[in-house]
Short mmCIF file of C-alpha atoms in Angstrom, two decimals:
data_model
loop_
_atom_site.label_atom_id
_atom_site.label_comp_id
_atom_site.label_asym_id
_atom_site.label_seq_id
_atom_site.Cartn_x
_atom_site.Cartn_y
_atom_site.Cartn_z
CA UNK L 70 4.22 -13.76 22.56
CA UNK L 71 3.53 -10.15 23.08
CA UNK L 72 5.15 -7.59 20.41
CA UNK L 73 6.85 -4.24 20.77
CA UNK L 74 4.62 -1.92 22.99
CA UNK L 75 5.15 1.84 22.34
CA UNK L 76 3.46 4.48 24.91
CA UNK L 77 1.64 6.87 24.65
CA UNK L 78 0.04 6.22 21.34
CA UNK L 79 -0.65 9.15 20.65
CA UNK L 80 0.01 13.15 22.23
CA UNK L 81 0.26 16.57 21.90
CA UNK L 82 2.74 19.03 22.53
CA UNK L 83 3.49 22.75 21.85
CA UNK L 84 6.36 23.81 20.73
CA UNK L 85 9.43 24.09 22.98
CA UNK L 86 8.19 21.65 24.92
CA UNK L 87 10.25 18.18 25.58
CA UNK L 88 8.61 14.80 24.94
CA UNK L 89 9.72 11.28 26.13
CA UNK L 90 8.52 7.88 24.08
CA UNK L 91 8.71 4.60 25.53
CA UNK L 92 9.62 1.18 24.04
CA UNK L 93 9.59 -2.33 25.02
CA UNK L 94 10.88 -4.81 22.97
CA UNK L 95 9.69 -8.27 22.27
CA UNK L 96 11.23 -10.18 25.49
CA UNK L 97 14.03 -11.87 24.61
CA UNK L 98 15.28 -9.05 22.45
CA UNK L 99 18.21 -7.20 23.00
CA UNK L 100 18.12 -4.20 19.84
CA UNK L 101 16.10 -1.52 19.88
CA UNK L 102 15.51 1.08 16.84
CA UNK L 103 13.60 4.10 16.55
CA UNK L 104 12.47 5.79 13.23
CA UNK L 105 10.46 8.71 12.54
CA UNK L 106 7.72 8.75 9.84
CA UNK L 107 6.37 12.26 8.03
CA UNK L 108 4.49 12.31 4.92
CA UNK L 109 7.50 14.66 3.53
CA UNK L 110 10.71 12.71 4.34
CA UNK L 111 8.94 9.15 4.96
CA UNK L 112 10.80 6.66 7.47
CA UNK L 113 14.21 7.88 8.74
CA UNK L 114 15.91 5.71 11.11
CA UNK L 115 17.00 8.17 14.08
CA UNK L 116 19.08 5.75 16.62
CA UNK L 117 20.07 1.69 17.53
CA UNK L 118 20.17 0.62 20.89
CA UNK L 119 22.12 -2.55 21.92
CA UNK L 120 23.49 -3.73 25.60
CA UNK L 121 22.55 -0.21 26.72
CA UNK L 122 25.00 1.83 24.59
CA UNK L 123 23.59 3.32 21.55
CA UNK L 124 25.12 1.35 18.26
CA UNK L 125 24.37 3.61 15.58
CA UNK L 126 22.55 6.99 14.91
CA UNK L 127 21.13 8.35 11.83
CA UNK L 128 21.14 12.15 10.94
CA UNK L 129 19.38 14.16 13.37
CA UNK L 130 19.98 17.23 15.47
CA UNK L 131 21.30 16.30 18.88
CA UNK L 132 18.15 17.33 20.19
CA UNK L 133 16.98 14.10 19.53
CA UNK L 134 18.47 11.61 22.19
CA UNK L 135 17.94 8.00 23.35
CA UNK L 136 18.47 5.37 26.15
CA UNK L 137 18.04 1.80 26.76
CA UNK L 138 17.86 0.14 30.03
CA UNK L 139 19.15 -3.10 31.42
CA UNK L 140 15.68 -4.75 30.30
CA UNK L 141 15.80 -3.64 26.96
CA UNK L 142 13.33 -1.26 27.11
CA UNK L 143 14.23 2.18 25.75
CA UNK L 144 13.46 5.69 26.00
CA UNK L 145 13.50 8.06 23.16
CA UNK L 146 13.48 12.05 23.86
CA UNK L 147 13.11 15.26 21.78
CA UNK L 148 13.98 18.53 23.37
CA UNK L 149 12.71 21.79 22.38
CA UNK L 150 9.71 20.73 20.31
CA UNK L 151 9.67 21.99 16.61
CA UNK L 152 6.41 21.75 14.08
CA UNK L 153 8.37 19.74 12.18
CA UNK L 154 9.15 16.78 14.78
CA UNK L 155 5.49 16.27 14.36
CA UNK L 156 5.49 12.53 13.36
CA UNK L 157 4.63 9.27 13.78
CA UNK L 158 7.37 7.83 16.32
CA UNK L 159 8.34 3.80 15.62
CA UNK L 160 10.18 1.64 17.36
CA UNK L 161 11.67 -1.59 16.46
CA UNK L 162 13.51 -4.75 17.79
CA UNK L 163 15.42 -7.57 16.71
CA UNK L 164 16.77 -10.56 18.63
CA UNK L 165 20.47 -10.16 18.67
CA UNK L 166 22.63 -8.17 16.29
CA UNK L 167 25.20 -11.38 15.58
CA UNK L 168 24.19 -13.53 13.24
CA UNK L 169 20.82 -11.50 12.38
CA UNK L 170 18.50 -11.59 9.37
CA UNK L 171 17.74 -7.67 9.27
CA UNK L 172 14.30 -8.53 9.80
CA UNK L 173 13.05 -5.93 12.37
CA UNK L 174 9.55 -6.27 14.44
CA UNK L 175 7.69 -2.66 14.51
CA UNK L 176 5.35 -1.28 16.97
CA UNK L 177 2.68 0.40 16.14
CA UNK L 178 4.01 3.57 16.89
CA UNK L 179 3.47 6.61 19.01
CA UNK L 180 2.30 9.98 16.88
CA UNK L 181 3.31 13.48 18.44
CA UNK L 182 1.68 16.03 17.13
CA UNK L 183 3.59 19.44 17.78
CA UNK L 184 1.31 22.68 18.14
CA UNK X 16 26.23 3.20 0.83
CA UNK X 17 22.11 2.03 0.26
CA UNK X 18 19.52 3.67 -0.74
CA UNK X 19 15.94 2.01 -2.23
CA UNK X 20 13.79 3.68 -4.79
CA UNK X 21 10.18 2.66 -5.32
CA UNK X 22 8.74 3.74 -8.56
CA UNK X 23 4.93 5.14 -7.99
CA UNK X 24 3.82 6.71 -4.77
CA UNK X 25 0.29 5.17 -5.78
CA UNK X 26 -0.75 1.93 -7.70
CA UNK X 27 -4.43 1.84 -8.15
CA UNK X 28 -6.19 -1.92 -8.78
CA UNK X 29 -9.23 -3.41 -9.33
CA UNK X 30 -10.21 -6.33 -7.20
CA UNK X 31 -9.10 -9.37 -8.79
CA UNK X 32 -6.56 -7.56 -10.69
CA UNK X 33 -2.74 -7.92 -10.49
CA UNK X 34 -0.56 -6.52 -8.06
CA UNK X 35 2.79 -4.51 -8.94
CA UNK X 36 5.12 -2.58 -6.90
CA UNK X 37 8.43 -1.70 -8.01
CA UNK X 38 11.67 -1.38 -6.14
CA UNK X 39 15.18 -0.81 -6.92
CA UNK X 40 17.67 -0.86 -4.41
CA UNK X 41 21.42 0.50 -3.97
CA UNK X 42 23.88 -1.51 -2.03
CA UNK X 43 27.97 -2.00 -2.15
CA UNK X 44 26.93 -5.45 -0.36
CA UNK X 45 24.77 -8.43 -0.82
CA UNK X 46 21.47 -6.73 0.52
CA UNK X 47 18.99 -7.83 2.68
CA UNK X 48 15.92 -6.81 1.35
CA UNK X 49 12.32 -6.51 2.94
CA UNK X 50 8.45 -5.88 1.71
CA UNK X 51 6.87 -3.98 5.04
CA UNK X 52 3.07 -3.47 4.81
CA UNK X 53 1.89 -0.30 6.83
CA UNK X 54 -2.36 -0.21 7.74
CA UNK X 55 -3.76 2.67 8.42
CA UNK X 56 -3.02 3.75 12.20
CA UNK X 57 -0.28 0.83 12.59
CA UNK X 58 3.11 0.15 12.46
CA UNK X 59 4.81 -1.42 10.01
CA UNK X 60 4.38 -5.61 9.25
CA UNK X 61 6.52 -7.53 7.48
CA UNK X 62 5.55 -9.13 4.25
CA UNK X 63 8.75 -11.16 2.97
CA UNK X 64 12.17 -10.93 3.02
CA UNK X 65 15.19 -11.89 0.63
CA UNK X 66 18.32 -12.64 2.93
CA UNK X 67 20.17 -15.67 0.88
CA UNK X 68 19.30 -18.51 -1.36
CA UNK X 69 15.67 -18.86 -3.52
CA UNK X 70 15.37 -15.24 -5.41
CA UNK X 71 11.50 -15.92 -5.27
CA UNK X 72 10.52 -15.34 -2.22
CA UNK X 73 6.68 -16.00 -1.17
CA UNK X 74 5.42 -13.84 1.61
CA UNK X 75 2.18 -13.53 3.63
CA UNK X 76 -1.66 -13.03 1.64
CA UNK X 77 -0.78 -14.09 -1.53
CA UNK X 78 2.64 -11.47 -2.19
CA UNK X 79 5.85 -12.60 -3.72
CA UNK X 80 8.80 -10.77 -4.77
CA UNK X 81 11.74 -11.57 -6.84
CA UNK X 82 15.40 -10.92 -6.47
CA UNK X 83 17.25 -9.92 -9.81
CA UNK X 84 20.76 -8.95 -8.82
CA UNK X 85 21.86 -7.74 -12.40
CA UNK X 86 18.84 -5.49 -12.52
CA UNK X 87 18.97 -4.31 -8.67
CA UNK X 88 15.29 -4.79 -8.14
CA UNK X 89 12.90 -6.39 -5.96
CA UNK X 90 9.21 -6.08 -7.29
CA UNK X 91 6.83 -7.17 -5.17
CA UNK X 92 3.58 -8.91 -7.16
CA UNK X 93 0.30 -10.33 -5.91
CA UNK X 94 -1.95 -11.96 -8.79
CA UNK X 95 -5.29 -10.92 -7.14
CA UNK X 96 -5.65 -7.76 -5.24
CA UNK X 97 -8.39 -7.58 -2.28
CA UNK X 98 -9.90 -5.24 -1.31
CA UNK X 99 -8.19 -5.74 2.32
CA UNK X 100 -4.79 -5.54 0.37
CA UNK X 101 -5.13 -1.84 0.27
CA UNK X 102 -2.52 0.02 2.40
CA UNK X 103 1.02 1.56 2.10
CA UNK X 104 4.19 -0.56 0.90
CA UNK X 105 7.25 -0.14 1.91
CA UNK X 106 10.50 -1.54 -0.02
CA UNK X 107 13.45 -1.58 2.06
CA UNK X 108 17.73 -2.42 2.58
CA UNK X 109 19.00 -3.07 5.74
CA UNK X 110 21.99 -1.87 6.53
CA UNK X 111 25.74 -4.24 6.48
CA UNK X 112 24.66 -4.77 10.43
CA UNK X 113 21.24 -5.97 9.81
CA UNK X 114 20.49 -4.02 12.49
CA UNK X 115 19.14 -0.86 10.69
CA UNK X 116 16.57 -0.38 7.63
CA UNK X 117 16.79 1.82 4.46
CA UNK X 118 12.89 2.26 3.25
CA UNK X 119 11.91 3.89 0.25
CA UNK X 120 9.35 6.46 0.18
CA UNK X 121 5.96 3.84 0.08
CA UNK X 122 3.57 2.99 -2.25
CA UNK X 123 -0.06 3.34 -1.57
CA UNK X 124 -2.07 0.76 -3.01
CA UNK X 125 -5.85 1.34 -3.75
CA UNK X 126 -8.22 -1.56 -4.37
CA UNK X 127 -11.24 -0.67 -5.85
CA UNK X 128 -14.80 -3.13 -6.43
#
């Protein structure tokens, strides 16, 4: 059974640029979660995606934004690069968000680095 | 609202030497409560988990962790490091959902011969 596949692993942008990050989930799974890692602030969860419609959002600026197609698969995006959204990028997915354990399934991540 | 504290950002071991990490967690709930591994260059793998029932719960390569409600922790013990064991920990809460996780800041664990 194939896991969560993040793309690109890794890339390089300069600031002011836009970036898009790509998730697919385990098949079968339906929720899709994105956090962002940084040595300074360590894993922050930035957005939940369920049935298409985003489910919950942590705190981060609006130019942060997400999507989630019929297939589960889902889209993260960050407008107007800063330094500081320099980070390792990681999405995860559960199986159904009734009647679920908490357990979440990772990728391995995609890591923008921001010159 | 939950928040997880891990005490030490970085155990250091000898091979053949026991394993501690230390967690405490926050939560106005009964938590669900997770030991995520991180490799260098990788995401995040689970280790164990504590949803309901046994408070010791055995995870994968030797790690167990125990559930103490009346002291809010969740330490997470192996009684023989490796030297493949070394890595970043991460303690974490999920959320009342399930659907979203709480991590505290990591421990890195060094192994050394």
């Amino acid at each position: 059974k194939a896991g969560v596949t993040q793309t690109p692993r890794y890339l390089i942008k300069t600031r002011g640029q836009q970036v898009t990050l790509s998730c697919s989930p385990i098949s079968g799974h339906r929720s899709v979660s994105w956090y962002q890692q940084t040595p300074g602030q360590g894993l922050q969860f930035l957005f939940e995606y369920f049935s298409e419609t985003q489910r919950n959002k942590g705190n981060f600026p609006g130019r942060f934004s997400g999507r989630q197609f019929s297939n589960s698969r889902s889209e993260m995006n960050v407008s107007t690069l800063e330094l500081g959204d320099s980070a390792l990028y990681l999405c995860a997915s559960i199986k159904d968000r009734v009647e679920n354990t908490g357990e979440l399934f990772f990728g391995e991540g995609s890591r923008l680095t921001v010159l | 609202a939950q928040s997880v504290t891990q005490l030490g950002s970085h155990v250091s071991v000898s091979e053949g030497a026991l394993v501690l990490l230390r967690c405490n967690y926050s939560s106005s709930v009964p938590p669900y409560l997770f030991w995520y591994v991180q490799y260098p260059n990788q995401g995040l793998q689970l280790l164990l988990k504590y949803t309901t029932g046994a408070t010791l719960v055995k995870g994968i390569n030797g790690f167990e962790a125990e559930f103490k409600k009346s002291e809010t922790s969740f330490h997470l013990t192996n009684p023989s490091a490796h030297m493949s064991d070394a890595a970043e920990y991460f303690c974490a809460v999920s959320n009342q959902a399930g659907t979203a996780l709480i991590f505290g800041k990591g421990t890195t664990l060094s192994v050394s011969s």
